[in-house]
Structures are given as structure tokens and as C-alpha cells.
Short mmCIF file of C-alpha atoms in Angstrom, two decimals:
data_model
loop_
_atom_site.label_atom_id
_atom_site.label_comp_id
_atom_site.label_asym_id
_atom_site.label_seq_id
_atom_site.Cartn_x
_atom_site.Cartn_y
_atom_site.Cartn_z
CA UNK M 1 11.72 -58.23 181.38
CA UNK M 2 10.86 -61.32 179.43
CA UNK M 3 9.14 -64.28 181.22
CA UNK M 4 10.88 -67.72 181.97
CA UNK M 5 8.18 -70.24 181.00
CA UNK M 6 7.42 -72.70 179.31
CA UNK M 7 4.92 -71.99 176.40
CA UNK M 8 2.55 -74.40 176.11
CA UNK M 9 3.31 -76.46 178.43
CA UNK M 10 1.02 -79.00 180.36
CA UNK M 11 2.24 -81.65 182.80
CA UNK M 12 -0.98 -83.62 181.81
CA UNK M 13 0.23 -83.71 178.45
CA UNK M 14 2.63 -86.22 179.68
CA UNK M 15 -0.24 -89.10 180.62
CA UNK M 16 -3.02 -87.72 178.31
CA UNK M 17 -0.55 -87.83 174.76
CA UNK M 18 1.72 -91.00 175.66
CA UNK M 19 1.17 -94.65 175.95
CA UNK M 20 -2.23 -96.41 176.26
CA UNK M 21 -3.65 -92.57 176.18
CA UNK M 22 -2.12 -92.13 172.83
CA UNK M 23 -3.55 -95.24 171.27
CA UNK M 24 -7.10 -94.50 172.21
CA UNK M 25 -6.13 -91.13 170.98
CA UNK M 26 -5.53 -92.58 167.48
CA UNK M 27 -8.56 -94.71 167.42
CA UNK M 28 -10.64 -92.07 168.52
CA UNK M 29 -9.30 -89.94 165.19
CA UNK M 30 -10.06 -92.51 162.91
CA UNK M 31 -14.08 -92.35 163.97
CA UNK M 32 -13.34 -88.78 164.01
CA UNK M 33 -12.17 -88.60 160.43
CA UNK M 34 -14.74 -91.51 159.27
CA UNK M 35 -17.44 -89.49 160.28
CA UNK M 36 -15.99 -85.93 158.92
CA UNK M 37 -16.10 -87.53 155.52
CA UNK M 38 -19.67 -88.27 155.79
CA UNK M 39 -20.60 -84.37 156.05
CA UNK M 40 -20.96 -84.45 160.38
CA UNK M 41 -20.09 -81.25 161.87
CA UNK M 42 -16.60 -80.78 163.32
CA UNK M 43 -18.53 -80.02 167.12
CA UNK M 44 -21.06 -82.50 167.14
CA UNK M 45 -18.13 -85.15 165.56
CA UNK M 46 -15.63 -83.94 168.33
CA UNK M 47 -18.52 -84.16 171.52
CA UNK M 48 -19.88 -87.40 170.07
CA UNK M 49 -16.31 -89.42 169.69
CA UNK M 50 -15.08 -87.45 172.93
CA UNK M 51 -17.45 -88.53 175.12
CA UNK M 52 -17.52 -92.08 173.83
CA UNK M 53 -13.71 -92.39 174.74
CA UNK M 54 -14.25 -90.27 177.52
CA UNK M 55 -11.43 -87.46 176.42
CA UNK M 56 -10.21 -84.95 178.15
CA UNK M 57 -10.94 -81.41 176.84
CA UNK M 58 -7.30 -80.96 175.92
CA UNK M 59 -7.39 -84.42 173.77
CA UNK M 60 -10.61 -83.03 172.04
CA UNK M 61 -8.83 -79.40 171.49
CA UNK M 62 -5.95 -81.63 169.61
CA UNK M 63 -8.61 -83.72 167.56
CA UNK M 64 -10.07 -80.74 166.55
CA UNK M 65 -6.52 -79.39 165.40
CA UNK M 66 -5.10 -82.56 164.06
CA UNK M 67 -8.21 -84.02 162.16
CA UNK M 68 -9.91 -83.14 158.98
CA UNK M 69 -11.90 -84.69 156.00
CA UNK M 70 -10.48 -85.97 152.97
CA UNK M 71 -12.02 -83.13 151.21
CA UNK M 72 -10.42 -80.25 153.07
CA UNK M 73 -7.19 -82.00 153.32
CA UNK M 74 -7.29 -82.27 149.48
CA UNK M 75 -8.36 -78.66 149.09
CA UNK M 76 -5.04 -77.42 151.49
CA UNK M 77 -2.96 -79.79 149.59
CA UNK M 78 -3.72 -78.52 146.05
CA UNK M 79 -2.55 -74.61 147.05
CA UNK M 80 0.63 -76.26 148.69
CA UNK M 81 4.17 -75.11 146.91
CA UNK M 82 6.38 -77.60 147.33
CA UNK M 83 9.09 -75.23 147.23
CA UNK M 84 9.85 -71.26 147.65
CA UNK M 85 11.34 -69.61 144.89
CA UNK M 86 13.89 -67.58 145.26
CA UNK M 87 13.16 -63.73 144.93
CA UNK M 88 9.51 -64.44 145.62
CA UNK M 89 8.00 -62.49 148.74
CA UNK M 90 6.89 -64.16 151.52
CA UNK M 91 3.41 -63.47 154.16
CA UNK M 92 3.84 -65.13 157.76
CA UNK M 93 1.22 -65.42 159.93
CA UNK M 94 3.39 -63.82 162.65
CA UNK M 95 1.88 -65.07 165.72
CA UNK M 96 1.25 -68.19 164.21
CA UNK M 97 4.87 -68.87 163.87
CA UNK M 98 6.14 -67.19 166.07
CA UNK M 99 4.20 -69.15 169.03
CA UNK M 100 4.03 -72.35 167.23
CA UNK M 101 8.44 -72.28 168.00
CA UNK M 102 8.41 -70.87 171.14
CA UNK M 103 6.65 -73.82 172.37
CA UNK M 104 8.91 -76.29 170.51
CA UNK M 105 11.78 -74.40 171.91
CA UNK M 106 10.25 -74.81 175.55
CA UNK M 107 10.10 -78.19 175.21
CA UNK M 108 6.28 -78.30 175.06
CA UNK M 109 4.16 -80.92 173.15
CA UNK M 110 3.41 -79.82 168.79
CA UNK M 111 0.91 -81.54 167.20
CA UNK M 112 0.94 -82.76 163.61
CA UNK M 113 -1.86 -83.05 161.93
CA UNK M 114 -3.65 -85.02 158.95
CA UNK M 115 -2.75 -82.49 156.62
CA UNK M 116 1.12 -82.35 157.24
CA UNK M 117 0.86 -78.86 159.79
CA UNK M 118 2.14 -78.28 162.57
CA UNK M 119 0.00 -76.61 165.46
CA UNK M 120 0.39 -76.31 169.17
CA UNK M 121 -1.89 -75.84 172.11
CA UNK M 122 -0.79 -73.10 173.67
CA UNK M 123 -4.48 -71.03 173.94
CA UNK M 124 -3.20 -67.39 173.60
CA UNK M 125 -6.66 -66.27 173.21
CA UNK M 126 -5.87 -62.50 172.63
CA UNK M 127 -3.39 -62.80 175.43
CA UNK M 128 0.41 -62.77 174.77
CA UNK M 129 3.66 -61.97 176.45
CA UNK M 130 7.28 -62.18 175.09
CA UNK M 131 9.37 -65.23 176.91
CA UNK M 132 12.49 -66.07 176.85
CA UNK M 133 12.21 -67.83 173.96
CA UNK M 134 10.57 -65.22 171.33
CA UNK M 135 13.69 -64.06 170.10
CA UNK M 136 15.34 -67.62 169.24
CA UNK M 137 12.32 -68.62 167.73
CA UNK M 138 12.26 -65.51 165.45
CA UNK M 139 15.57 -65.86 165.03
CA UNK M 140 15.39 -69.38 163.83
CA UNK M 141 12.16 -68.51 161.11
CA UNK M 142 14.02 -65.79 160.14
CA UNK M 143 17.54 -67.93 159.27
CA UNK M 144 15.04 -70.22 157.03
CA UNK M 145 14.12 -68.06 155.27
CA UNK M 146 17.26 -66.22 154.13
CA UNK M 147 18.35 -70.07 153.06
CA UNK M 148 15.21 -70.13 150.79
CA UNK M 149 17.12 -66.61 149.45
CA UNK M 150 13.37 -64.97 149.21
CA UNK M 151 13.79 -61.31 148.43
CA UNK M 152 11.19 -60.10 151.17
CA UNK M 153 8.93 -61.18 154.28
CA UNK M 154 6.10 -59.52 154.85
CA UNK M 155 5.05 -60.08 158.67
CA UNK M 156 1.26 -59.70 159.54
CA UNK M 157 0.42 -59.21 163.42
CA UNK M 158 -3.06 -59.22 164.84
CA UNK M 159 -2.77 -55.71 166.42
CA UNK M 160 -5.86 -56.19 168.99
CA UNK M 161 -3.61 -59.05 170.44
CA UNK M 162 -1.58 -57.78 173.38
CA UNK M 163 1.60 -57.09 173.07
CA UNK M 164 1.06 -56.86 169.22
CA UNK M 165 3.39 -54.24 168.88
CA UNK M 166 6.44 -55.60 171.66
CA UNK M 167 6.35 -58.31 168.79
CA UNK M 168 6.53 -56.43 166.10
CA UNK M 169 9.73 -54.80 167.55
CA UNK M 170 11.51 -57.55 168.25
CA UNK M 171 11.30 -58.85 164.66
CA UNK M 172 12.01 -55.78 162.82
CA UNK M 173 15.37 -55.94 165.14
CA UNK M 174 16.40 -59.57 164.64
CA UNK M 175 15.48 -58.84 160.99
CA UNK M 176 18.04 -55.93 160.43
CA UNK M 177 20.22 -57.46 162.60
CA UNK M 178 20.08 -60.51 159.99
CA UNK M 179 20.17 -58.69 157.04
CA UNK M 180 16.28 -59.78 155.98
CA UNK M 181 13.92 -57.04 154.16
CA UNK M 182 11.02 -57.29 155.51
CA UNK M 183 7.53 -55.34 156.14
CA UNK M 184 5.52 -55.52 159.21
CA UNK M 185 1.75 -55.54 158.62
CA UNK M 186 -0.38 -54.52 162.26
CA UNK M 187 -4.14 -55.51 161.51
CA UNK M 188 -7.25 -56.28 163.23
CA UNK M 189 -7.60 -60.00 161.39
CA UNK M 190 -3.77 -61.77 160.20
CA UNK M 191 -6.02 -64.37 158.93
CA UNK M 192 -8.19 -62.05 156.84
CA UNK M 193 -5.30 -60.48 154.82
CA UNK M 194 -3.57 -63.85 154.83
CA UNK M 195 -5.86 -65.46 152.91
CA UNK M 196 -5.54 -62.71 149.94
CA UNK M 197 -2.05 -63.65 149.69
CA UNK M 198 0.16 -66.30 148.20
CA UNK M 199 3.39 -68.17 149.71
CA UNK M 200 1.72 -67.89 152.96
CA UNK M 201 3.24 -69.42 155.75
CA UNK M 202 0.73 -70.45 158.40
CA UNK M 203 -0.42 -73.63 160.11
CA UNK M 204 -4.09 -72.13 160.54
CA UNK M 205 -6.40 -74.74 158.45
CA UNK M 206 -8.44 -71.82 157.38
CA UNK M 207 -5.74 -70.22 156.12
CA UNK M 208 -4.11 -72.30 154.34
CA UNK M 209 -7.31 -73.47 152.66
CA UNK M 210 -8.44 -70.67 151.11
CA UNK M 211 -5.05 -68.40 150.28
CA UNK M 212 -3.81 -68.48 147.10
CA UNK M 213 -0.75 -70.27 147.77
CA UNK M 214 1.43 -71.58 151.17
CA UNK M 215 4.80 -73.66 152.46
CA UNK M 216 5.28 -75.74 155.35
CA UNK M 217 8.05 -73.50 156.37
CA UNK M 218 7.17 -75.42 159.80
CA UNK M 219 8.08 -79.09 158.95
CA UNK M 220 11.52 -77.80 157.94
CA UNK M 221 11.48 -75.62 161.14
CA UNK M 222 10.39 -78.55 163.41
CA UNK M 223 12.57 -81.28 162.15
CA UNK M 224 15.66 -79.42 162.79
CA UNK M 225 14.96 -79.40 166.42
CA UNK M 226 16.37 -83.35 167.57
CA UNK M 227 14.70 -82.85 171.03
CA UNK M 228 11.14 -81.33 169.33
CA UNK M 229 8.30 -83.20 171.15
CA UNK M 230 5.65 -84.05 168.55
CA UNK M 231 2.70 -85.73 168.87
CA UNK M 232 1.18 -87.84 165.72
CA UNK M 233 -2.07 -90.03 165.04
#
């Protein structure tokens, strides 16, 4: 049976990402950034600013997911495509994606970062369950993708991850029932293979700074949800 809730959500999220919160939230980014660019270490950067605004450890999660130096942002930019090709084949960083809509679907707070990504907060930590919202959200990736008339997906699922393969079912059935060839990759390390490849799509920094080529299948994704709640700095 799949689980009603709400994927990523936190009622804190409400206080700590709105208003006067938000604000010192921006500020606080800007020191973080200012001193990324001068070689500090993301950790020491994040503790240092943190504690000097006196963050919570979810705003510090979000700095660290939403800020970067010039440098890396410049390095994720230059392997961006601006479009996909039709015919070309396609590697998603299934859980990636797949979690990064369920939350937007349940309402919960996305995050978009310096570099133009969108990422969430959700914490599966090697922990997932399917929710009432898997299939929709695979259902919506899915329906971009055929309008981008790519001839193949190839899906890559960290297998260690539970419920890897409950996943993995559920796409290769809204896939047929689409219409969508795809192939289904189960692996220790998404990320590892991922950054072999190119047209990747993946918000993971790492990722998308060192594969050969990626689209922001997730602005196009995001925007066409009205009621999307999306936090930016």
C-alpha cells in the first residue's frame, strides 16, 4: 500500500524560509558565497556564517545545497545543453528526480540554487518508500520527455537504497504504459555511472559538474506546477 505523506515536508519550513527568516537567509548566502570564492571550505564556510546568524540546521542544509563559488557554478554551466535533441538518449538520476517531484507534488518547500537546480530537502538517506505521489511524479518526467521526442531513457537506481527495486517497477510500468523506451540501470553508486554519461539529468552538483553533458529537465518540470513552493536567495 503506498503511504499518504507529504515528502519533504517540514512545518518549520514555514517560519525558518519566509519573511524576516528569509532575508537573513539571503544575507547569510552572500557571506557564504563571498567567502567560497576565496578558496574556504564548504563546512567550515557553512558553521562559520551559520553560527554568526544563528541558523537552524535545516537553513544550513539549504545553504549548503543552494550555494556555490563562481568557479564551480562556471564549471556546471559550461557542460549545460541548452536543449535535448531529438533522438539523443537520455541518463536520469532516478531517485534524484523522482524525489525531487514527489515533494513538489506534496506541496513541500524546493530549493533553487545559484546554479539554476533544483534540489529538495527531503533526507532519504538510504531510506525510501513509494507515496502516493511516486507515480504522478514519474508520470509527469516521463511526459517531458516524450515532448523532447528523445529516442531512449536510460534510468539509473541506487540498488543499496531500499525499495530500489519497488521503484524500478513502477517506472518500467508507467513507461510502457506511455509508450517510452527505456532501460533501467540497478547500481551500487547512480552518481558514479552518471558522471560517465552525457545528457544527464540530475540536480546533484557533483554530478552535473563532472558528466560530460546535462539539462535542467527540472526547471521545465517545476515551472509547470502554478502551486510549486520554491524557495530562492
Amino acid at each position: 500500500m503506498m503511504k499518504n505523506v507529504r515528502r519533504g515536508y517540514c512545518e518549520e519550513d514555514n517560519v525558518q524560509f519566509a519573511g524576516e527568516s528569509l532575508r537573513t537567509l539571503s544575507i547569510c548566502a552572500e557571506d557564504v558565497i563571498y567567502l567560497l570564492n576565496r578558496g574556504y571550505p564548504y563546512k567550515s564556510v557553512i558553521e562559520i556564517a551559520g553560527n554568526h546568524y544563528r541558523l537552524t540546521q535545516r537553513q544550513r542544509n539549504a545553504l549548503m545545497r543552494m550555494c556555490a563559488p563562481d568557479e564551480q557554478i562556471a564549471m556546471r554551466r559550461n557542460r549545460q545543453l541548452q536543449e535535448l535533441e531529438e533522438g539523443c538518449t537520455v541518463h536520469i538520476d532516478a531517485f534524484n528526480a523522482v524525489v525531487l517531484m514527489e515533494t513538489a507534488l506534496s506541496g513541500s518547500m524546493i530549493l533553487k540554487a545559484v546554479d539554476g537546480c533544483y534540489r529538495d530537502l527531503s533526507g532519504l538517506a538510504g531510506t525510501y518508500a513509494i507515496i502516493e505521489k511516486t507515480d504522478p511524479a514519474i508520470e509527469m518526467i516521463i511526459a517531458s520527455l516524450q515532448k523532447h521526442r528523445i529516442a531512449k531513457a536510460v534510468f539509473w537506481i541506487d540498488a543499496p537504497v531500499s525499495n530500489s527495486g519497488r521503484l524500478k517497477a513502477h517506472i518500467a510500468e508507467a513507461a510502457e504504459k506511455a509508450g517510452l523506451p527505456i532501460d533501467i540501470e540497478m547500481v551500487r553508486n547512480a552518481d558514479t555511472e552518471l558522471k560517465k554519461h552525457d545528457h544527464v539529468i540530475s540536480g546533484d552538483s557533483e554530478v552535473i559538474a563532472e558528466c560530460i553533458s546535462w539539462y535542467n529537465l527540472y526547471e521545465e518540470l517545476i515551472s509547470s506546477l502554478k502551486d510549486a513552493w520554491v524557495v530562492t536567495l
